[in-house]
XYZ file of C-alpha atoms in Angstrom:
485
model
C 218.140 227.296 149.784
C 221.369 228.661 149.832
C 223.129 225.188 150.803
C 221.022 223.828 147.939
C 222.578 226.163 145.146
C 226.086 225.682 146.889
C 225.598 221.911 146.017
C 224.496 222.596 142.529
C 227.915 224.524 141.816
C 229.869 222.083 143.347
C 232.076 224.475 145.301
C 235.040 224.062 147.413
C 234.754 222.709 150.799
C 230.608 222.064 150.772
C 230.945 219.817 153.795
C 232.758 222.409 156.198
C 230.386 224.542 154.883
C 227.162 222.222 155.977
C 228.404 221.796 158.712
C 228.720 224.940 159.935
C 225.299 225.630 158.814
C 223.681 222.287 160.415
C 225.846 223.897 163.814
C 224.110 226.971 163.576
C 220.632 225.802 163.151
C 220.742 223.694 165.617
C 221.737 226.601 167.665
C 218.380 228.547 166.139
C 215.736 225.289 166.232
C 216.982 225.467 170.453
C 216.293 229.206 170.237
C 212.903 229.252 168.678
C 211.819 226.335 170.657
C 212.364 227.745 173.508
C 210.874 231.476 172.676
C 207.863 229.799 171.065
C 207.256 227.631 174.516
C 207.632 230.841 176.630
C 205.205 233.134 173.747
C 202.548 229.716 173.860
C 203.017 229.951 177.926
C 201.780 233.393 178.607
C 198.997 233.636 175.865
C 197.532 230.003 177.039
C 196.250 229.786 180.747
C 194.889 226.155 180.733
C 196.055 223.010 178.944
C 192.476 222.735 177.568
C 192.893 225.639 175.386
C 195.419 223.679 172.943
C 192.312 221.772 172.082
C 189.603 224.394 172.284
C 190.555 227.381 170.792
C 191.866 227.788 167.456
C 194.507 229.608 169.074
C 196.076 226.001 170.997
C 195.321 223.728 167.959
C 197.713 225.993 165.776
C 200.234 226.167 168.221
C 200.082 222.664 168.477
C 200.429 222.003 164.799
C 203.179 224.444 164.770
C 205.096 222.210 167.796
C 204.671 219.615 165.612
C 206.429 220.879 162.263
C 209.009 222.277 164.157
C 209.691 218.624 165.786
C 209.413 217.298 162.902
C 211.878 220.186 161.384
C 214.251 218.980 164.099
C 214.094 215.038 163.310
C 214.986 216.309 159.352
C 217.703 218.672 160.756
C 218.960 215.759 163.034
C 219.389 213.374 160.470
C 221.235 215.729 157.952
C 223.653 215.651 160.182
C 223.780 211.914 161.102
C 223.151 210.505 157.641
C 223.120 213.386 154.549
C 226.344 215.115 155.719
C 228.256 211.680 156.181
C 227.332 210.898 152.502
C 228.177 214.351 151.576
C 231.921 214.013 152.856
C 232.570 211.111 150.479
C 231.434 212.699 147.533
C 227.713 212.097 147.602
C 225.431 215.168 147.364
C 222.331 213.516 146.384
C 221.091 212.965 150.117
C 222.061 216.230 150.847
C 219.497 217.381 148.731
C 216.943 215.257 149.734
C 216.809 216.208 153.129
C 216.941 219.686 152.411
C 214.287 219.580 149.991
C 211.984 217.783 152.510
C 213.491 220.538 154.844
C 212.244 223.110 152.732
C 208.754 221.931 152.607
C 208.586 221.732 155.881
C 209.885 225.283 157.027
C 207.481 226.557 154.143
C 204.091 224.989 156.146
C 206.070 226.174 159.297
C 206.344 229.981 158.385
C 202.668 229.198 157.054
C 201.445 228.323 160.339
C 203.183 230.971 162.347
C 202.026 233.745 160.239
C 198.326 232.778 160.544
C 198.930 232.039 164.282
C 199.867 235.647 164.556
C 196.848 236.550 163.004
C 194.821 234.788 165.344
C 193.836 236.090 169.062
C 194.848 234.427 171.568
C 192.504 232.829 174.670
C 190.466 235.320 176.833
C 192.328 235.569 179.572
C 191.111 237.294 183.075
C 192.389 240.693 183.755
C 190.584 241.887 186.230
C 193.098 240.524 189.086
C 195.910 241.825 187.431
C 197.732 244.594 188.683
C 199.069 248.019 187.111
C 202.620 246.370 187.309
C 201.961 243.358 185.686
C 200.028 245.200 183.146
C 203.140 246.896 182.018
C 205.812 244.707 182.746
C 204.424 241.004 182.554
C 205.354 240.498 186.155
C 204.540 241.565 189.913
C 206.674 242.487 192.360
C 206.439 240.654 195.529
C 206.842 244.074 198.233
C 209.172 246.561 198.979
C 212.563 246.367 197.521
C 214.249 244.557 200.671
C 217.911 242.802 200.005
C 216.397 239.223 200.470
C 213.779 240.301 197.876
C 216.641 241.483 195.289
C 218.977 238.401 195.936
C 216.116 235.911 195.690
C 213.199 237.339 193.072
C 215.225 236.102 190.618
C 213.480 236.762 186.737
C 216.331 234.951 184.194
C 216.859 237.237 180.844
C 216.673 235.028 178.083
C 218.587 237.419 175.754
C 221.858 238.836 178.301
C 221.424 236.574 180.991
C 221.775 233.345 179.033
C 224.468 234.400 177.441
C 226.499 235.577 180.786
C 226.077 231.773 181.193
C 227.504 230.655 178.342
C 230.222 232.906 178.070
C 231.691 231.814 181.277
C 231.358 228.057 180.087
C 232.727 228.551 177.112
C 235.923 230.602 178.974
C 235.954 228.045 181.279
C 236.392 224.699 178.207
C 238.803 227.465 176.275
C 241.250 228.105 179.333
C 240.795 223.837 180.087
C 241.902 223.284 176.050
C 244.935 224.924 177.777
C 245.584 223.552 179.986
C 245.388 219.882 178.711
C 248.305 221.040 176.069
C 250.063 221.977 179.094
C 249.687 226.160 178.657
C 249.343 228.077 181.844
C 246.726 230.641 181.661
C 246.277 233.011 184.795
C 244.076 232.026 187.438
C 243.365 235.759 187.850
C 242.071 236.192 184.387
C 239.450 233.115 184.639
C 238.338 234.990 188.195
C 237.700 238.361 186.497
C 235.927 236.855 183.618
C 233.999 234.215 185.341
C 233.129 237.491 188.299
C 232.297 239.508 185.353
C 229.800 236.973 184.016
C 228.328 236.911 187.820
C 227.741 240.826 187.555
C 226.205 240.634 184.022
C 223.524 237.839 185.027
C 222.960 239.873 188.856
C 221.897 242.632 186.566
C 219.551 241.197 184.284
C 218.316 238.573 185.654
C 218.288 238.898 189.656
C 215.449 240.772 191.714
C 217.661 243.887 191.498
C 216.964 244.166 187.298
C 212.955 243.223 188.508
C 212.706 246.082 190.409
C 215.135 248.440 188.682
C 212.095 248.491 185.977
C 210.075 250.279 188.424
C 212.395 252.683 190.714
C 214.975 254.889 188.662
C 217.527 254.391 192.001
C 217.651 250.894 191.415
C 217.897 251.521 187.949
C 221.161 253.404 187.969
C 222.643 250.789 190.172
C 222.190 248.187 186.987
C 223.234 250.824 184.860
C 226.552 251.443 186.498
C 227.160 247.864 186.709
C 226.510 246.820 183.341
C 228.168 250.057 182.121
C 231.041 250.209 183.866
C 231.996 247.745 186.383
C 231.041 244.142 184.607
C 232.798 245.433 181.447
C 236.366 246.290 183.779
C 236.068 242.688 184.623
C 235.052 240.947 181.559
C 238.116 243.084 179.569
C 240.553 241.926 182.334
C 239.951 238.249 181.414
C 241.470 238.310 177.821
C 239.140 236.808 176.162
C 240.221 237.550 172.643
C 244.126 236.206 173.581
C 242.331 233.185 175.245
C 240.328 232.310 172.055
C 243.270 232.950 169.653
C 245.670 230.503 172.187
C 242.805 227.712 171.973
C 241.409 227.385 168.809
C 243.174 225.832 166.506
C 244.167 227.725 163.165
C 242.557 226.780 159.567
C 245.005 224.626 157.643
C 246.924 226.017 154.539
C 244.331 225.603 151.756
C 241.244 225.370 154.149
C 238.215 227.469 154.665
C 238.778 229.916 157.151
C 237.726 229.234 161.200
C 236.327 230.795 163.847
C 239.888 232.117 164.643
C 240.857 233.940 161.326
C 237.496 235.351 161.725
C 238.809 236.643 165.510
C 241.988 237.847 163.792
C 239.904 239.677 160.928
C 237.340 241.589 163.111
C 239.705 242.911 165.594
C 242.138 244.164 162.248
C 238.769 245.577 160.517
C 238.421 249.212 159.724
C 235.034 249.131 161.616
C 236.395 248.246 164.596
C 239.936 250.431 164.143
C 237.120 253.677 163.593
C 235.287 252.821 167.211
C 238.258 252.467 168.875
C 239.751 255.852 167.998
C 240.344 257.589 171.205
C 237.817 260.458 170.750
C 235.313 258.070 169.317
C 235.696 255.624 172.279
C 235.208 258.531 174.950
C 232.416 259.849 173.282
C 230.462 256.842 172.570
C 231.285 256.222 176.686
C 230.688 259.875 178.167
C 227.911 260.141 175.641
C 225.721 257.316 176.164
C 224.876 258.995 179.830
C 223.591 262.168 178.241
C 222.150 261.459 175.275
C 220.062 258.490 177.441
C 218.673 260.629 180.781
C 218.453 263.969 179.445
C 216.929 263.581 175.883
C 214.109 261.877 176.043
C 215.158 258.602 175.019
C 215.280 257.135 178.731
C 212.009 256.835 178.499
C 210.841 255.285 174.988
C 213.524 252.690 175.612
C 212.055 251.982 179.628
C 208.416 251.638 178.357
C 209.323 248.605 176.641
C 210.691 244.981 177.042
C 212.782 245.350 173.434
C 213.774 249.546 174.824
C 215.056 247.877 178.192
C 217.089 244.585 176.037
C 218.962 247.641 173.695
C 219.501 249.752 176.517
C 220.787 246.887 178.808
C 223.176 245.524 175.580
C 224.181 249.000 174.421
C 225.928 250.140 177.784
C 227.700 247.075 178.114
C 229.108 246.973 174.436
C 229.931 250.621 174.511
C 231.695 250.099 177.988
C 233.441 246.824 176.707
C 234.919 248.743 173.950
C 236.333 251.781 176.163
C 237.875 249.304 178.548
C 239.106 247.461 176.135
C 241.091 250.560 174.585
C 241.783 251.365 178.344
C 242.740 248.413 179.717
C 244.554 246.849 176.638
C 244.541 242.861 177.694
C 243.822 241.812 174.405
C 245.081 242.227 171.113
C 243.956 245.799 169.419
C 243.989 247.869 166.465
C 245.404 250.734 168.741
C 248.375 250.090 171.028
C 249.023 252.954 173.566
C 251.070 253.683 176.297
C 249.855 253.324 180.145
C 250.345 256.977 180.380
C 248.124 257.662 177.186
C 245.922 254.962 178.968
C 245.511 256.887 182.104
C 245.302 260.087 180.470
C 242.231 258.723 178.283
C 240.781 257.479 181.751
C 241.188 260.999 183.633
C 239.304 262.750 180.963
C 236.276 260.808 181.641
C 235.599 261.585 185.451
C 234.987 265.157 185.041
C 231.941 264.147 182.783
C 230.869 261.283 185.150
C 230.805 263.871 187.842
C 228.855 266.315 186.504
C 225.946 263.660 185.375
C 225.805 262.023 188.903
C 225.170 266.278 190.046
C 222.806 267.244 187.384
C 220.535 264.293 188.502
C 221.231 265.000 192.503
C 220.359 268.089 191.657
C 217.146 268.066 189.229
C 214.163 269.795 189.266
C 211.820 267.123 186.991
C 211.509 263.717 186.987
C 212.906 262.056 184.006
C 210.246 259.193 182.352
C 207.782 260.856 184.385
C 204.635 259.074 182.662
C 206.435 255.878 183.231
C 207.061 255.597 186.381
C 203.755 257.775 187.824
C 201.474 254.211 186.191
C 203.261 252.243 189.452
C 202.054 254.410 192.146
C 204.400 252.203 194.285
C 203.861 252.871 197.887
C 207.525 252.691 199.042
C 208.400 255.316 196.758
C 206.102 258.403 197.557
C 208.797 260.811 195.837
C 209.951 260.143 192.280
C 211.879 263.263 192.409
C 213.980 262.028 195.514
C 214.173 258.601 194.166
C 215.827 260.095 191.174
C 218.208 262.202 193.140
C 219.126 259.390 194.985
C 219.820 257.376 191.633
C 222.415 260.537 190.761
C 224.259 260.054 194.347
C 224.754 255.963 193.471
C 225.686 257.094 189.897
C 227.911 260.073 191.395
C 229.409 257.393 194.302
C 230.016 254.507 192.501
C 231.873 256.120 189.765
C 234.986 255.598 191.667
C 234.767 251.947 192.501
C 235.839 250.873 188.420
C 238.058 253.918 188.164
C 240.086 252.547 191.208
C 240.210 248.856 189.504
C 241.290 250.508 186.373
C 244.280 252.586 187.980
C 245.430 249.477 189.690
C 245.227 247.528 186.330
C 247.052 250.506 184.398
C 249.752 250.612 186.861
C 250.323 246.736 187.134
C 250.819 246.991 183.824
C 253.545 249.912 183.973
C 255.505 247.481 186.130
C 255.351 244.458 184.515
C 256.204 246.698 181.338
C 259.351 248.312 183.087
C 260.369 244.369 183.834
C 259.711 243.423 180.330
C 262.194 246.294 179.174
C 264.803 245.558 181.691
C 264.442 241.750 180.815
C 264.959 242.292 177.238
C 268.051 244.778 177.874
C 269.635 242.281 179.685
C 269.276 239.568 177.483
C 270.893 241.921 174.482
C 273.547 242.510 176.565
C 274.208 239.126 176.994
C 273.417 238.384 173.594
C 276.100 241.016 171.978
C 278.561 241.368 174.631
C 277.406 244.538 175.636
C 278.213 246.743 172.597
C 276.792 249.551 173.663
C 278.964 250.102 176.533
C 281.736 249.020 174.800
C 280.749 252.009 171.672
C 280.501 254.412 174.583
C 283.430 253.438 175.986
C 284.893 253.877 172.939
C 283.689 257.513 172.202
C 284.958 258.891 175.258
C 288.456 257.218 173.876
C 288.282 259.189 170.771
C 287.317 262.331 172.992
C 290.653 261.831 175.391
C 292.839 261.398 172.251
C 291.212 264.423 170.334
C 291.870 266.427 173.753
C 295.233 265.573 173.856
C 295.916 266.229 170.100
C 294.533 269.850 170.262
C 296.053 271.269 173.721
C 298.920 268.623 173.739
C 298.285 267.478 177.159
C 295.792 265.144 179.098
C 292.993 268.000 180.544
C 290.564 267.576 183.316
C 287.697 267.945 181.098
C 287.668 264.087 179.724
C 288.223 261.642 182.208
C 291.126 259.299 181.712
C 290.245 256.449 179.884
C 291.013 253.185 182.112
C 289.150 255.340 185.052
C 286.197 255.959 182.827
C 286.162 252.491 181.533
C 286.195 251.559 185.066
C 283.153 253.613 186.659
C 280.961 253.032 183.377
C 281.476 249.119 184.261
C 280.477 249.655 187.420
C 278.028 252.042 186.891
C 276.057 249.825 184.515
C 277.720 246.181 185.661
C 276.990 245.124 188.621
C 279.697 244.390 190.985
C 280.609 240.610 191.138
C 279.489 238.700 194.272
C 281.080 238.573 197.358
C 280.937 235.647 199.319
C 280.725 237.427 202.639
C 277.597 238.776 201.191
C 275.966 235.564 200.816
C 271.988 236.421 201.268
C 271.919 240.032 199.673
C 271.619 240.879 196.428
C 272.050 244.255 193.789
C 269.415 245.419 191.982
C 270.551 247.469 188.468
């Protein structure tokens, strides 16, 4: 509807604007497609039931508007938005109009399909953790069981995906121009990537849901050691290098809208210092030991936002850490490792409160299981505060060798830059120095009438300050060493 009134005021650039919107739909028709398929997959156990039960015939109506929503949506963009870059707005609106209808019986169909109860299904051979998660676990945790159980997260884990192909085409745009981007950037991202889909997706997030050990190793690596990674590919410098800018006069692109979100007061607020660290240090407490741990645990949608929220809020404080991409906030690599220091205090007392608790945290939660390999929940959860305790220092190390690689290649910038304004101005400062200490001689000698010790003379200072800041010109003996200044 709102493309429809666009075309009806006629306003600038309507076809970048379509087409934008007939990008992102497609994007959504793929998204609901596959969410309906997986909704219509657990609620119906035999193919029968599409035919059967009221319940199957509207989902198979519904299948059939939304292909039929797709064929519209496919030839907007083939035919309608063709027309509509020539001048033409007339099959624009067509399409969307029969568009319109369509999604209108659509939304009709899915709200009465909610209403509608789905096919008995048999219960009585399913267990307490399939009950409560929508899954069974195959046995005890063993590491074959948490490489291989693998359960893919259509919300984080799909995405892990396509962030590291859509790195992967960016830093190839490069490279076809013939712009080297580090090979050790495209590792960190792509390993980053790896770490986010282990964790959501891999027997290890499976059983996390049941045992809070388990649990804290996720949390540490989605928290912490996935977002050190992800921060140390660049990805905001790689996406500003590789897409190209908006023309003068042009709707703006994906990459002023880059430029405008990391300049935005929102994001200049959350990545204040104090309001990083908090959000950072915070997110442990205000999780475990209020309560919350367990309303967000109980559920599919608690365990997404939980999952998503430690990784954005540990992005964010890397980001200000680390510093690889462009920023609101600039600071120094000893602000940078100051910020970092505060932090381990706090990480050490949370991994000791939970070695050291008395009651078990999501207690209701995890009692339903009554898994057999964990007789203790209290042990279990002092177990989780040793992993949370021990690897605290694993991302703090990455992050200290990061901060100081930087502090080099800083101190080389600097020196590189010096250099090249000495070259560039014929060293005027030494020459104003040398100069100073000139006037200082000839004051000396005009107040006590005689050259004193206490200013050099001038050809011998000139002298040592050349040498002192020049290095000495090659000798050929030497052939094979070199002087560093």
């Amino acid at each position: 509807m709102a493309v429809v009134a666009l075309t009806q005021q006629k306003v600038a650039g309507l076809s970048v604007v379509v087409s934008r919107y007939s990008a992102t739909a497609l994007a959504a028709f793929v998204a609901v497609a596959a969410s309906g398929a997986a909704s219509a997959a657990v609620r119906i156990s035999a193919i029968g039931d599409l035919w059967t039960t009221d319940y199957g015939r509207l989902v198979v109506g519904k299948s059939a508007l939304l292909l039929a929503l797709g064929v519209a949506g496919w030839w907007q963009r083939r035919w309608a938005l063709a027309q509509l870059r020539q001048g033409r707005t007339r099959p624009l609106l067509a399409v969307a109009g029969a568009e319109l209808v369509l999604m209108a019986a659509t939304v009709a169909v899915a709200a009465t399909l909610a209403r509608t109860a789905s096919p008995a299904i048999d219960d009585q051979s399913i267990g307490t953790v399939r009950a409560a998660l929508g899954f069974d676990l195959p046995g005890p945790p063993t590491v074959w069981r948490l490489v291989t159980a693998w359960r893919p997260d259509l919300l984080l884990g799909v995405a892990a995906i396509a962030a590291a192909l859509l790195y992967l085409r960016a830093a190839d745009r490069l490279r076809r121009r013939g712009v080297r981007w580090p090979v050790k950037r495209t590792v960190a991202w792509a390993l980053g990537c790896v770490m986010v889909l282990i964790a959501t997706s891999s027997g290890l997030d499976r059983y996390a849901q049941t045992q809070f050990s388990l649990h804290m190793i996720v949390h540490m690596t989605l928290g912490m050691l996935a977002p050190i990674l992800l921060v140390l590919g660049g990805p905001v410098t790689l996406a500003l290098r590789s897409l190209p800018p908006a023309g003068r006069g042009q709707p703006p692109r994906m990459r002023e809208l880059i430029v405008a979100v990391t300049h935005s007061r929102a994001l200049r607020f959350v990545s204040h210092p104090l309001v990083a660290v908090m959000l950072f240090v915070g997110s442990f407490y205000a999780i475990y030991f209020t309560g919350l741990f367990g309303l967000l645990i109980s559920s599919h949608l608690g365990h997404l936002v939980m999952n998503l929220h430690l990784l954005t809020v540990g992005y964010l404080y890397y980001w200000l850490i680390i510093g690889m991409d462009p920023a609101a906030r600039r600071f120094p690599p000893v602000v940078k490792l100051g910020l970092l220091m505060v932090t381990l205090p706090f990480h050490a007392v949370f991994g000791l409160s939970l070695m050291n608790s008395h009651a078990v945290i999501a207690s209701d939660y995890y009692r339903q299981f009554s898994l057999p390999w964990v007789p203790d929940l209290l042990a279990d959860q002092r177990l989780g505060g040793a992993i949370a305790w021990a690897l605290a220092d694993i991302p703090t190390a990455i992050v200290i060798i990061a901060l100081v690689s930087q502090w080099f290649r800083a101190d080389e910038r600097d020196a590189r830059r010096a250099d090249r304004r000495a070259d560039r101005d014929g060293d005027d400062e030494l020459t104003a120095y040398n100069a100073m200490l000139t006037r200082l001689h000839d004051r000396h000698v005009r107040e006590t009438g005689q050259a004193g010790a206490a200013i050099p003379d001038r050809s011998t200072t000139e002298v040592s300050n050349a040498a002192l800041i020049r290095p000495a010109a090659p000798n050929p003996a030497d052939a094979g060493h070199s002087s560093t200044i």
